[in-house]
Amino acid sequence: MGITINICEQNVAEGLRAIEQERTNTSGDIILDFSCVQRLDANALLALQKLAAAPDAESPKLVLAGLKPGIYKVLKSLKLSSKFSYLDDPQPRVEAEGGNEQRQHA
């Protein structure tokens, strides 16, 4: 069973840091819903870099959903885009899988 985590723009870095703990307790994909996020600050980028560098191949796959084109361009310029999977909209996948759990990280 995977989970969907809504990332809030006010606390992106905190939400991403909390994902590290979620990874060890979750089986299935972790979908990070960025649809409310307009930009990433330096702390958020550092947190994403740390998530991307996680060496554990047994960890759940991280899926970034609802990314704005500008955020994707930043990830691509930092060579992070290949470290994640992507969805345009997290909702169709949640409904299709039926067993996903949604969480809010503020």
PDB file of C-alpha atoms in Angstrom:
ATOM      1  CA  MET A   1       0.000   0.000   0.000  1.00  0.00           C
ATOM      2  CA  GLY A   2       1.375   3.426  -0.916  1.00  0.00           C
ATOM      3  CA  ILE A   3       0.682   6.800   0.603  1.00  0.00           C
ATOM      4  CA  THR A   4       0.117  10.290  -0.745  1.00  0.00           C
ATOM      5  CA  ILE A   5       1.601  13.161   1.208  1.00  0.00           C
ATOM      6  CA  ASN A   6       0.453  16.704   0.532  1.00  0.00           C
ATOM      7  CA  ILE A   7       3.368  19.122   0.681  1.00  0.00           C
ATOM      8  CA  CYS A   8       2.432  22.626   1.856  1.00  0.00           C
ATOM      9  CA  GLU A   9       4.290  25.602   0.424  1.00  0.00           C
ATOM     10  CA  GLN A  10       4.890  27.191   3.834  1.00  0.00           C
ATOM     11  CA  ASN A  11       6.849  24.199   5.152  1.00  0.00           C
ATOM     12  CA  VAL A  12       8.243  22.324   2.154  1.00  0.00           C
ATOM     13  CA  ALA A  13      11.604  21.526   3.757  1.00  0.00           C
ATOM     14  CA  GLU A  14       9.998  20.257   6.985  1.00  0.00           C
ATOM     15  CA  GLY A  15       7.582  18.080   5.044  1.00  0.00           C
ATOM     16  CA  LEU A  16      10.383  16.609   2.967  1.00  0.00           C
ATOM     17  CA  ARG A  17      12.511  15.891   6.028  1.00  0.00           C
ATOM     18  CA  ALA A  18       9.564  14.015   7.539  1.00  0.00           C
ATOM     19  CA  ILE A  19       9.507  11.788   4.450  1.00  0.00           C
ATOM     20  CA  GLU A  20      12.809  10.226   5.501  1.00  0.00           C
ATOM     21  CA  GLN A  21      11.061   8.685   8.501  1.00  0.00           C
ATOM     22  CA  GLU A  22       8.023   7.678   6.427  1.00  0.00           C
ATOM     23  CA  ARG A  23      10.236   5.750   3.983  1.00  0.00           C
ATOM     24  CA  THR A  24      11.275   3.227   6.601  1.00  0.00           C
ATOM     25  CA  ASN A  25       7.683   2.587   7.718  1.00  0.00           C
ATOM     26  CA  THR A  26       5.984   2.380   4.315  1.00  0.00           C
ATOM     27  CA  SER A  27       5.719  -0.238   1.651  1.00  0.00           C
ATOM     28  CA  GLY A  28       4.713   0.848  -1.832  1.00  0.00           C
ATOM     29  CA  ASP A  29       5.204   4.190  -3.510  1.00  0.00           C
ATOM     30  CA  ILE A  30       5.271   7.487  -1.641  1.00  0.00           C
ATOM     31  CA  ILE A  31       3.521  10.136  -3.708  1.00  0.00           C
ATOM     32  CA  LEU A  32       4.526  13.672  -2.800  1.00  0.00           C
ATOM     33  CA  ASP A  33       1.811  16.076  -3.925  1.00  0.00           C
ATOM     34  CA  PHE A  34       3.453  19.389  -4.839  1.00  0.00           C
ATOM     35  CA  SER A  35       0.346  20.895  -6.462  1.00  0.00           C
ATOM     36  CA  CYS A  36       0.178  23.692  -3.838  1.00  0.00           C
ATOM     37  CA  VAL A  37       3.886  24.551  -4.111  1.00  0.00           C
ATOM     38  CA  GLN A  38       4.880  27.456  -6.359  1.00  0.00           C
ATOM     39  CA  ARG A  39       8.611  27.546  -5.609  1.00  0.00           C
ATOM     40  CA  LEU A  40      11.334  25.769  -3.638  1.00  0.00           C
ATOM     41  CA  ASP A  41      13.737  27.570  -1.332  1.00  0.00           C
ATOM     42  CA  ALA A  42      17.300  26.441  -0.645  1.00  0.00           C
ATOM     43  CA  ASN A  43      16.280  24.329   2.377  1.00  0.00           C
ATOM     44  CA  ALA A  44      13.667  22.482   0.330  1.00  0.00           C
ATOM     45  CA  LEU A  45      16.209  21.801  -2.425  1.00  0.00           C
ATOM     46  CA  LEU A  46      18.672  20.437   0.130  1.00  0.00           C
ATOM     47  CA  ALA A  47      15.971  18.175   1.563  1.00  0.00           C
ATOM     48  CA  LEU A  48      15.130  16.900  -1.959  1.00  0.00           C
ATOM     49  CA  GLN A  49      18.811  16.269  -2.656  1.00  0.00           C
ATOM     50  CA  LYS A  50      19.062  14.243   0.538  1.00  0.00           C
ATOM     51  CA  LEU A  51      15.989  12.184  -0.391  1.00  0.00           C
ATOM     52  CA  ALA A  52      17.374  11.595  -3.876  1.00  0.00           C
ATOM     53  CA  ALA A  53      20.699  10.428  -2.458  1.00  0.00           C
ATOM     54  CA  ALA A  54      19.156   7.816  -0.153  1.00  0.00           C
ATOM     55  CA  PRO A  55      21.157   4.690  -0.955  1.00  0.00           C
ATOM     56  CA  ASP A  56      18.605   2.094   0.136  1.00  0.00           C
ATOM     57  CA  ALA A  57      17.321   0.274  -2.948  1.00  0.00           C
ATOM     58  CA  GLU A  58      14.704  -1.356  -0.740  1.00  0.00           C
ATOM     59  CA  SER A  59      13.109   2.025   0.049  1.00  0.00           C
ATOM     60  CA  PRO A  60       9.759   2.874  -1.501  1.00  0.00           C
ATOM     61  CA  LYS A  61       9.866   4.780  -4.766  1.00  0.00           C
ATOM     62  CA  LEU A  62       9.294   8.524  -4.437  1.00  0.00           C
ATOM     63  CA  VAL A  63       6.810   9.953  -6.924  1.00  0.00           C
ATOM     64  CA  LEU A  64       6.528  13.726  -7.306  1.00  0.00           C
ATOM     65  CA  ALA A  65       3.055  14.826  -8.356  1.00  0.00           C
ATOM     66  CA  GLY A  66       1.584  18.159  -9.409  1.00  0.00           C
ATOM     67  CA  LEU A  67       4.956  19.831 -10.016  1.00  0.00           C
ATOM     68  CA  LYS A  68       4.929  23.259 -11.616  1.00  0.00           C
ATOM     69  CA  PRO A  69       7.111  23.450 -14.756  1.00  0.00           C
ATOM     70  CA  GLY A  70       9.508  25.882 -13.065  1.00  0.00           C
ATOM     71  CA  ILE A  71      10.154  23.487 -10.207  1.00  0.00           C
ATOM     72  CA  TYR A  72      10.817  20.636 -12.623  1.00  0.00           C
ATOM     73  CA  LYS A  73      13.297  22.833 -14.512  1.00  0.00           C
ATOM     74  CA  VAL A  74      15.175  23.530 -11.276  1.00  0.00           C
ATOM     75  CA  LEU A  75      15.312  19.807 -10.460  1.00  0.00           C
ATOM     76  CA  LYS A  76      16.558  19.083 -13.959  1.00  0.00           C
ATOM     77  CA  SER A  77      19.260  21.762 -13.762  1.00  0.00           C
ATOM     78  CA  LEU A  78      20.455  20.244 -10.480  1.00  0.00           C
ATOM     79  CA  LYS A  79      20.440  16.770 -12.062  1.00  0.00           C
ATOM     80  CA  LEU A  80      17.780  15.572  -9.625  1.00  0.00           C
ATOM     81  CA  SER A  81      14.995  14.967 -12.138  1.00  0.00           C
ATOM     82  CA  SER A  82      16.153  11.430 -12.942  1.00  0.00           C
ATOM     83  CA  LYS A  83      16.057  10.427  -9.258  1.00  0.00           C
ATOM     84  CA  PHE A  84      12.248  10.600  -8.998  1.00  0.00           C
ATOM     85  CA  SER A  85       9.166   9.389 -10.827  1.00  0.00           C
ATOM     86  CA  TYR A  86       6.435  11.854 -11.798  1.00  0.00           C
ATOM     87  CA  LEU A  87       2.662  12.207 -12.006  1.00  0.00           C
ATOM     88  CA  ASP A  88       0.813  15.224 -13.371  1.00  0.00           C
ATOM     89  CA  ASP A  89      -2.042  14.808 -10.910  1.00  0.00           C
ATOM     90  CA  PRO A  90      -1.964  12.540  -7.841  1.00  0.00           C
ATOM     91  CA  GLN A  91      -5.741  12.079  -7.682  1.00  0.00           C
ATOM     92  CA  PRO A  92      -6.279   9.605 -10.571  1.00  0.00           C
ATOM     93  CA  ARG A  93      -3.616   7.298  -9.196  1.00  0.00           C
ATOM     94  CA  VAL A  94      -5.066   7.441  -5.670  1.00  0.00           C
ATOM     95  CA  GLU A  95      -8.507   6.469  -6.976  1.00  0.00           C
ATOM     96  CA  ALA A  96      -7.100   3.751  -9.235  1.00  0.00           C
ATOM     97  CA  GLU A  97      -5.088   2.115  -6.483  1.00  0.00           C
ATOM     98  CA  GLY A  98      -7.829   2.428  -3.920  1.00  0.00           C
ATOM     99  CA  GLY A  99      -5.533   1.448  -1.050  1.00  0.00           C
ATOM    100  CA  ASN A 100      -3.552   4.649  -0.870  1.00  0.00           C
ATOM    101  CA  GLU A 101      -3.585   6.644   2.295  1.00  0.00           C
ATOM    102  CA  GLN A 102      -3.357  10.447   2.221  1.00  0.00           C
ATOM    103  CA  ARG A 103      -1.392  12.467   4.745  1.00  0.00           C
ATOM    104  CA  GLN A 104      -0.819  16.177   5.138  1.00  0.00           C
ATOM    105  CA  HIS A 105       2.593  17.508   6.111  1.00  0.00           C
ATOM    106  CA  ALA A 106       2.370  21.105   7.188  1.00  0.00           C
TER     107      ALA A 106
END
